[in-house]
Amino acid sequence: MSTIDSSQGSTASTASTSTISSDTSTTSTPFKFHGIGGEFFGIWIVNVLLTMVTFGIYSAWAKVRTNNYFYGNTELGGDRFEYLAKPMQILIGRIIAVFLLITWSVLSSTMPPVAVALAIIFMLAVPFLAVRNARFDARMTRFRNVRFDFAGSYGGAYINLLLKPIAAYIIVVAGGFGIGVVTRLMTDNPIAIGIAITAGVVFFFVAAIYSYAWVSAGMAQYLINGYRYGDKAFNAKLEINQYAKIAVTAIGLFFGAGLLFSVFAFAFGMMGSIVELIQSGASEEAFKNNASLIGMVFFGYFFMFILSMLIAAYVQVCVRNYVFSQTSINDDLQMTSTMKTSSFLFLVVTNLLLVMFTFGMGKAWADVRFAKYMAEVTAVEGNLDAFTAHDHNEQSSTAVADEVADAFDINIGIV
């Protein structure tokens, strides 16, 4: 687990069996990404311009061209991935998704009750859409003439993607606030109420941590175990305690950084400014006349922005490294991830600055840098020479669920 400091196309044969070769069973085969920022920029800028000119119609072709480039430049063991979806599949799904989005937006302004009802129906449909989305994306991905697939059940999706999150939310909120409310209804004793409020706060944080771990581990395990490479299944057994440890560390970083900020503010006399502001009634004029307090507020915002990025990077790195360490293919191949928080955070920050200072024109380079980094920290270990997989006959003709999920920003990922 990580710590804070810690040519396009496939060269596969035409046979329906894929054999990944290696000299030894312990060889680690890293992913490689061969894309170039300047090269992808040519594709990206054409996609943007044609999408604008065609009022969004070309976006389906843009998505296929983009995926073809990134899949085709991703290499594993000397061979590259392929993206099989056709633009018309994407376009039909996108038209339906945009129609649904516009309809819901109009109803939100004209008929709010109907919009709320549709929102509830849509929420209930999220697990179904997630399964269809994962299935389409998997079947549109091929490596060495063998396609991926997703065989996760709809029942498992509703349990892990809907029921568990709702149950966790109820437990955290009802438990955290319920202790204090019930105690207040039973007694007026201030000591008892104080103890109850303290117990409620403690319960809230503990329940939130374990609810996050319970939901995240279940969701990731369901998704991973649903994937197939041909006729070979992905396997993962994830522990709730590992997710809880990551969450506890992240919370500790947050409060530790907050304490350091308070010490810093006190050392530079800013705490006195806060006291003066409170004594003056926290008026707007008093705030404007307090230069040190204004500086503290701006510095505080900047500090929280950097801190949030650090914690988000830490959690993503730790979760990805752990999940990959527990993921195998048919118990023969082992996935590995060697991400580090420092390098990943540096990538995120520099990509953000690159896009900002180029007014969005640097997005192509940022996407390529991200793909190259993720490939460099990912590998497959195992007896690759003995591993074979046979293609399946399942088909996916439409991308409706995939595009509806994108339109409503449904992003259910493993890490």
C-alpha positions as a printed NumPy array, in Angstrom:
array([[  0.   ,   0.   ,   0.   ],
       [  1.187,   3.437,  -0.859],
       [  2.135,   6.004,   1.74 ],
       [  2.373,   9.754,   1.505],
       [  6.053,   9.59 ,   0.541],
       [  6.005,   6.444,  -0.791],
       [  1.495,   2.227, -33.568],
       [ -2.363,   1.78 , -33.325],
       [ -4.042,  -1.567, -33.597],
       [ -3.475,  -5.09 , -32.408],
       [ -0.766,  -7.494, -33.436],
       [ -2.891, -10.458, -32.425],
       [ -3.325, -13.482, -34.604],
       [ -6.694, -14.312, -36.123],
       [ -7.255, -17.251, -33.836],
       [ -9.859, -16.991, -31.099],
       [ -7.363, -18.001, -28.418],
       [ -4.964, -15.57 , -26.791],
       [ -1.71 , -16.719, -25.213],
       [  0.344, -14.172, -23.293],
       [  3.947, -15.329, -23.195],
       [  6.777, -14.757, -20.777],
       [ 10.096, -16.413, -19.957],
       [  9.335, -17.144, -16.325],
       [  6.31 , -17.41 , -14.084],
       [  7.551, -14.563, -11.898],
       [  8.078, -12.065, -14.701],
       [  6.321,  -8.742, -14.281],
       [  4.969,  -7.399, -17.559],
       [  4.354,  -3.645, -17.345],
       [  1.85 ,  -1.701, -19.376],
       [  3.255,   0.889, -21.764],
       [  1.605,   3.897, -23.327],
       [  3.067,   5.196, -26.588],
       [  0.864,   8.247, -27.125],
       [  2.381,  11.682, -27.739],
       [  0.781,  14.922, -26.592],
       [  1.342,  16.795, -29.84 ],
       [  0.01 ,  13.881, -31.872],
       [ -3.152,  13.563, -29.796],
       [ -3.647,  17.325, -29.855],
       [ -4.282,  17.09 , -33.6  ],
       [ -7.054,  14.567, -32.98 ],
       [ -8.425,  16.445, -29.987],
       [ -8.673,  19.866, -31.64 ],
       [-10.378,  18.421, -34.734],
       [-12.829,  16.6  , -32.474],
       [-13.635,  19.812, -30.603],
       [-14.097,  21.923, -33.741],
       [-16.203,  19.379, -35.623],
       [-18.359,  18.745, -32.547],
       [-19.041,  22.492, -32.32 ],
       [-19.764,  22.853, -36.044],
       [-22.152,  19.877, -36.084],
       [-23.913,  20.968, -32.864],
       [-22.68 ,  17.9  , -31.01 ],
       [-23.462,  15.24 , -33.602],
       [-19.789,  14.573, -34.31 ],
       [-19.19 ,  13.901, -30.606],
       [-19.925,  10.196, -31.23 ],
       [-17.136,  10.017, -33.789],
       [-14.927,  12.069, -31.485],
       [-15.392,   9.561, -28.668],
       [-14.525,   6.63 , -30.928],
       [-11.44 ,   8.402, -32.344],
       [-10.249,   9.295, -28.838],
       [-10.733,   5.769, -27.503],
       [ -9.099,   4.272, -30.577],
       [ -6.048,   6.432, -29.942],
       [ -5.709,   5.628, -26.241],
       [ -6.534,   1.939, -26.57 ],
       [ -4.329,   1.554, -29.626],
       [ -1.36 ,   3.143, -27.877],
       [ -1.653,   1.011, -24.744],
       [  0.673,  -1.992, -24.899],
       [  0.974,  -5.124, -22.783],
       [  3.546,  -7.766, -23.578],
       [  4.168,  -6.433, -27.083],
       [  0.506,  -6.216, -28.126],
       [ -2.001,  -3.394, -28.007],
       [ -5.644,  -3.017, -27.085],
       [ -8.489,  -2.291, -29.491],
       [-11.704,  -0.313, -29.119],
       [-14.513,  -1.883, -31.147],
       [-17.483,   0.488, -30.764],
       [-18.827,   2.202, -33.879],
       [-19.84 ,   5.878, -34.032],
       [-23.484,   5.105, -34.87 ],
       [-23.786,   2.955, -31.73 ],
       [-22.571,   5.887, -29.67 ],
       [-24.684,   8.459, -31.558],
       [-27.998,   6.629, -31.051],
       [-27.333,   6.248, -27.348],
       [-26.201,   9.869, -27.075],
       [-29.331,  11.229, -28.78 ],
       [-31.556,   9.299, -26.368],
       [-29.454,  10.426, -23.392],
       [-29.588,  14.099, -24.42 ],
       [-33.364,  13.857, -24.986],
       [-33.838,  12.444, -21.475],
       [-31.591,  15.109, -19.972],
       [-33.431,  17.958, -21.728],
       [-36.813,  16.508, -20.764],
       [-35.821,  16.281, -17.127],
       [-34.394,  19.836, -17.155],
       [-37.598,  21.255, -18.656],
       [-39.789,  19.375, -16.187],
       [-37.649,  20.653, -13.304],
       [-38.734,  24.198, -14.196],
       [-42.318,  23.569, -15.309],
       [-43.492,  20.52 , -13.344],
       [-41.263,  19.995, -10.288],
       [-43.316,  17.101,  -8.8  ],
       [-43.028,  15.155, -12.06 ],
       [-39.298,  15.908, -12.218],
       [-38.861,  14.621,  -8.655],
       [-40.746,  11.43 ,  -9.53 ],
       [-38.556,  10.935, -12.602],
       [-35.453,  11.558, -10.485],
       [-36.527,   8.79 ,  -8.095],
       [-37.186,   6.435, -10.993],
       [-33.803,   7.315, -12.426],
       [-32.12 ,   6.641,  -9.077],
       [-33.736,   3.215,  -9.027],
       [-32.424,   2.617, -12.548],
       [-28.801,   3.52 , -11.716],
       [-27.684,  -0.074, -10.92 ],
       [-29.272,  -1.322, -14.151],
       [-27.524,   1.416, -16.139],
       [-24.236,   0.678, -14.384],
       [-24.371,  -2.995, -15.392],
       [-25.253,  -2.172, -18.992],
       [-22.553,   0.487, -19.085],
       [-19.858,  -1.881, -17.766],
       [-21.   ,  -4.64 , -20.132],
       [-20.894,  -2.414, -23.21 ],
       [-17.488,  -0.929, -22.381],
       [-16.031,  -4.382, -21.665],
       [-17.346,  -5.965, -24.854],
       [-16.011,  -3.074, -26.891],
       [-12.486,  -3.78 , -25.603],
       [-10.303,  -6.429, -27.25 ],
       [ -6.775,  -7.645, -26.616],
       [ -5.043, -10.254, -28.77 ],
       [ -8.302, -11.004, -30.528],
       [-10.076, -11.795, -27.255],
       [-12.772,  -9.448, -25.944],
       [-13.542,  -8.555, -22.375],
       [-17.003,  -8.954, -20.837],
       [-18.966,  -8.097, -17.713],
       [-21.138, -10.818, -16.171],
       [-22.183,  -9.113, -12.938],
       [-25.808,  -9.79 , -11.982],
       [-28.477,  -7.111, -11.717],
       [-29.306,  -8.355,  -8.219],
       [-25.72 ,  -7.84 ,  -7.114],
       [-25.753,  -4.37 ,  -8.655],
       [-28.867,  -3.332,  -6.735],
       [-27.453,  -4.662,  -3.471],
       [-23.992,  -3.09 ,  -3.791],
       [-24.757,   0.086,  -5.75 ],
       [-28.098,   1.114,  -4.247],
       [-29.216,  -0.715,  -1.105],
       [-25.876,  -0.644,   0.716],
       [-25.288,   3.1  ,   0.137],
       [-28.834,   3.927,   1.294],
       [-28.487,   1.715,   4.373],
       [-25.104,   3.26 ,   5.192],
       [-26.504,   6.78 ,   4.9  ],
       [-29.414,   5.941,   7.206],
       [-27.128,   4.31 ,   9.777],
       [-24.69 ,   7.234,   9.853],
       [-27.249,  10.036,   9.952],
       [-29.906,   8.373,  12.112],
       [-27.361,   6.955,  14.532],
       [-25.254,  10.097,  14.825],
       [-28.139,  12.493,  15.412],
       [-30.531,  10.014,  16.951],
       [-28.477,   9.518,  20.12 ],
       [-28.632,  13.189,  21.033],
       [-32.291,  13.626,  20.042],
       [-33.485,  10.59 ,  22.002],
       [-31.499,  11.63 ,  25.064],
       [-32.951,  15.148,  24.891],
       [-36.477,  13.721,  24.774],
       [-35.781,  11.506,  27.795],
       [-34.066,  13.986,  30.092],
       [-33.171,  17.651,  30.598],
       [-29.989,  16.839,  32.479],
       [-27.248,  18.908,  30.777],
       [-24.544,  16.396,  31.72 ],
       [-26.494,  13.508,  30.18 ],
       [-27.197,  15.568,  27.073],
       [-23.525,  16.545,  26.777],
       [-22.452,  12.909,  27.055],
       [-25.065,  11.918,  24.483],
       [-23.924,  14.582,  22.02 ],
       [-20.307,  13.461,  22.437],
       [-21.336,   9.84 ,  21.93 ],
       [-23.319,  10.871,  18.845],
       [-20.326,  12.661,  17.32 ],
       [-18.054,   9.675,  17.988],
       [-20.651,   7.29 ,  16.552],
       [-21.04 ,   9.536,  13.488],
       [-17.327,   9.418,  12.621],
       [-16.884,   5.711,  13.38 ],
       [-20.031,   4.779,  11.458],
       [-19.036,   7.034,   8.553],
       [-15.622,   5.375,   8.303],
       [-16.931,   1.82 ,   8.385],
       [-19.891,   2.645,   6.155],
       [-17.507,   4.085,   3.569],
       [-15.35 ,   0.944,   3.848],
       [-18.353,  -1.396,   3.686],
       [-19.88 ,   0.295,   0.64 ],
       [-16.6  ,   0.86 ,  -1.231],
       [-15.253,  -2.655,  -0.681],
       [-18.565,  -4.245,  -1.692],
       [-18.903,  -2.084,  -4.786],
       [-15.333,  -2.713,  -5.966],
       [-15.519,  -6.446,  -5.27 ],
       [-18.809,  -6.759,  -7.163],
       [-17.439,  -4.903, -10.191],
       [-14.096,  -6.724, -10.335],
       [-15.608, -10.19 ,  -9.932],
       [-18.032,  -9.389, -12.722],
       [-15.34 ,  -8.776, -15.345],
       [-14.113, -11.435, -17.752],
       [-11.261, -11.642, -20.222],
       [-12.747, -14.035, -22.75 ],
       [-13.731, -17.073, -20.692],
       [-11.414, -16.209, -17.777],
       [-12.832, -14.473, -14.712],
       [-11.336, -11.657, -12.669],
       [-11.186, -12.415,  -8.939],
       [-10.857, -10.157,  -5.899],
       [-11.547, -10.504,  -2.191],
       [-11.422,  -7.113,  -0.516],
       [-11.297,  -6.501,   3.227],
       [-13.404,  -3.776,   4.836],
       [-10.68 ,  -3.107,   7.415],
       [ -8.211,  -2.082,   4.708],
       [-10.592,   0.595,   3.426],
       [-11.252,   1.701,   7.007],
       [ -7.515,   2.102,   7.676],
       [ -7.174,   4.307,   4.606],
       [-10.146,   6.431,   5.7  ],
       [ -8.804,   6.788,   9.254],
       [ -5.416,   7.898,   7.947],
       [ -7.055,  10.411,   5.599],
       [ -9.114,  11.879,   8.452],
       [ -6.006,  11.998,  10.625],
       [ -4.187,  13.932,   7.896],
       [ -7.061,  16.389,   7.688],
       [ -7.237,  17.116,  11.41 ],
       [ -3.442,  17.101,  11.741],
       [ -3.124,  19.667,   8.97 ],
       [ -5.897,  21.731,  10.573],
       [ -4.004,  21.722,  13.854],
       [ -0.821,  22.869,  12.108],
       [ -2.757,  25.672,  10.441],
       [ -4.109,  26.784,  13.823],
       [ -0.609,  26.761,  15.321],
       [  0.641,  28.769,  12.35 ],
       [ -2.186,  31.307,  12.749],
       [ -1.498,  31.638,  16.462],
       [  2.247,  32.048,  15.921],
       [  1.683,  34.931,  13.511],
       [ -0.863,  36.651,  15.715],
       [ -3.841,  35.902,  13.51 ],
       [ -5.865,  34.38 ,  16.333],
       [ -5.97 ,  37.789,  17.989],
       [ -7.499,  39.21 ,  14.81 ],
       [-10.243,  36.612,  14.947],
       [-10.981,  37.474,  18.579],
       [-11.167,  41.176,  17.698],
       [-13.538,  40.419,  14.829],
       [-15.835,  38.424,  17.107],
       [-15.816,  41.177,  19.748],
       [-16.779,  43.754,  17.134],
       [-19.82 ,  41.707,  16.182],
       [-18.224,  40.207,  13.047],
       [-19.355,  43.195,  10.983],
       [-18.429,  43.508,   7.325],
       [-16.629,  46.807,   7.97 ],
       [-14.516,  45.271,  10.74 ],
       [-13.581,  42.44 ,   8.444],
       [-12.549,  44.782,   5.602],
       [-10.361,  46.836,   7.962],
       [ -8.524,  43.76 ,   9.232],
       [ -5.79 ,  43.102,   6.657],
       [ -4.245,  40.184,   8.558],
       [ -7.598,  38.418,   8.8  ],
       [ -8.236,  38.884,   5.07 ],
       [ -4.827,  37.375,   4.385],
       [ -5.611,  34.49 ,   6.713],
       [ -8.886,  33.774,   4.898],
       [ -7.228,  33.699,   1.479],
       [ -4.37 ,  31.59 ,   2.787],
       [ -6.915,  29.306,   4.475],
       [ -8.788,  28.749,   1.223],
       [ -5.549,  27.976,  -0.604],
       [ -4.42 ,  25.69 ,   2.224],
       [ -7.707,  23.75 ,   2.171],
       [ -7.556,  23.423,  -1.621],
       [ -4.066,  21.892,  -1.501],
       [ -4.992,  19.749,   1.496],
       [ -8.083,  18.376,  -0.244],
       [ -6.01 ,  17.489,  -3.311],
       [ -3.415,  15.771,  -1.123],
       [ -5.968,  13.707,   0.761],
       [ -7.858,  12.8  ,  -2.422],
       [ -4.606,  11.69 ,  -4.048],
       [ -3.611,   9.686,  -0.976],
       [ -6.945,   7.855,  -0.838],
       [ -6.988,   7.127,  -4.584],
       [ -3.409,   5.819,  -4.543],
       [ -3.911,   3.613,  -1.503],
       [ -7.19 ,   2.194,  -2.729],
       [ -5.863,   1.465,  -6.215],
       [ -2.693,  -0.205,  -4.937],
       [ -4.674,  -2.328,  -2.498],
       [ -7.391,  -3.326,  -4.968],
       [ -4.868,  -4.292,  -7.647],
       [ -2.866,  -6.311,  -5.119],
       [ -6.016,  -8.372,  -4.481],
       [ -7.049,  -8.759,  -8.13 ],
       [ -6.155, -11.778, -10.221],
       [ -7.335, -13.272, -13.503],
       [ -8.423, -16.884, -13.201],
       [ -6.015, -17.157, -10.227],
       [ -3.182, -17.293, -12.788],
       [ -2.287, -13.657, -13.403],
       [ -1.854, -11.034, -10.685],
       [ -2.469,  -7.317, -11.215],
       [ -0.055,  -4.895,  -9.542],
       [ -0.084,  -1.144,  -8.987],
       [  2.901,   0.845,  -7.697],
       [  1.449,   4.346,  -7.499],
       [  2.907,   6.82 ,  -5.013],
       [  1.052,   9.749,  -3.553],
       [  3.868,  12.218,  -4.216],
       [  4.223,  11.414,  -7.912],
       [  0.482,  11.169,  -8.483],
       [ -0.184,  14.469,  -6.722],
       [  2.568,  16.117,  -8.768],
       [  0.928,  14.805, -11.943],
       [ -2.529,  16.086, -10.93 ],
       [ -1.239,  19.526,  -9.94 ],
       [  0.935,  20.021, -13.02 ],
       [ -1.856,  18.82 , -15.315],
       [ -4.234,  21.291, -13.666],
       [ -1.745,  24.132, -14.144],
       [ -1.092,  23.027, -17.725],
       [ -4.778,  23.196, -18.608],
       [ -5.318,  26.478, -16.725],
       [ -2.39 ,  28.397, -18.205],
       [ -3.14 ,  27.222, -21.743],
       [ -6.839,  28.136, -21.393],
       [ -7.837,  24.511, -21.951],
       [ -5.643,  23.927, -24.989],
       [ -3.243,  21.787, -22.965],
       [ -5.877,  19.149, -22.156],
       [ -4.544,  16.839, -24.849],
       [ -1.077,  16.835, -23.249],
       [ -2.618,  16.411, -19.788],
       [ -4.62 ,  13.366, -20.932],
       [ -1.559,  11.778, -22.504],
       [  0.581,  12.438, -19.417],
       [ -2.092,  10.847, -17.22 ],
       [ -2.402,   7.765, -19.445],
       [  1.385,   7.36 , -19.606],
       [  1.724,   7.589, -15.824],
       [ -1.067,   5.087, -15.16 ],
       [  0.51 ,   2.631, -17.588],
       [  3.937,   2.991, -15.994],
       [  2.629,   2.104, -12.517],
       [  0.56 ,  -0.894, -13.659],
       [  1.797,  -4.398, -14.448],
       [  0.707,  -8.021, -14.713],
       [  2.573, -10.798, -12.903],
       [  2.287, -14.549, -13.253],
       [  2.96 , -17.474, -15.542],
       [  1.94 , -15.61 , -18.669],
       [  3.311, -18.281, -20.998],
       [  0.742, -20.802, -19.769],
       [ -2.198, -18.41 , -19.762],
       [ -4.807, -18.806, -22.504],
       [ -8.242, -17.267, -22.974],
       [-10.974, -17.99 , -25.535],
       [-13.21 , -15.295, -26.968],
       [-16.939, -15.247, -26.187],
       [-19.886, -14.777, -28.529],
       [-21.778, -12.121, -26.565],
       [-22.682,  -8.924, -28.428],
       [-23.683,  -5.362, -27.488],
       [-25.384,  -3.524, -30.319],
       [-26.319,  -0.254, -28.576],
       [-24.687,   2.171, -26.157],
       [-27.871,   3.702, -24.717],
       [-27.089,   2.889, -21.075],
       [-23.472,   3.943, -21.557],
       [-24.449,   7.37 , -22.886],
       [-27.277,   7.894, -20.372],
       [-24.766,   7.186, -17.601],
       [-22.383,   9.757, -19.097],
       [-25.114,  12.357, -19.589],
       [-26.213,  12.169, -15.951],
       [-22.623,  11.903, -14.691],
       [-22.921,   8.381, -13.276],
       [-19.306,   7.444, -12.589],
       [-19.189,   4.157, -10.724],
       [-15.546,   3.137, -10.743],
       [-13.474,   0.593,  -8.884],
       [-10.892,   3.089,  -7.583]])
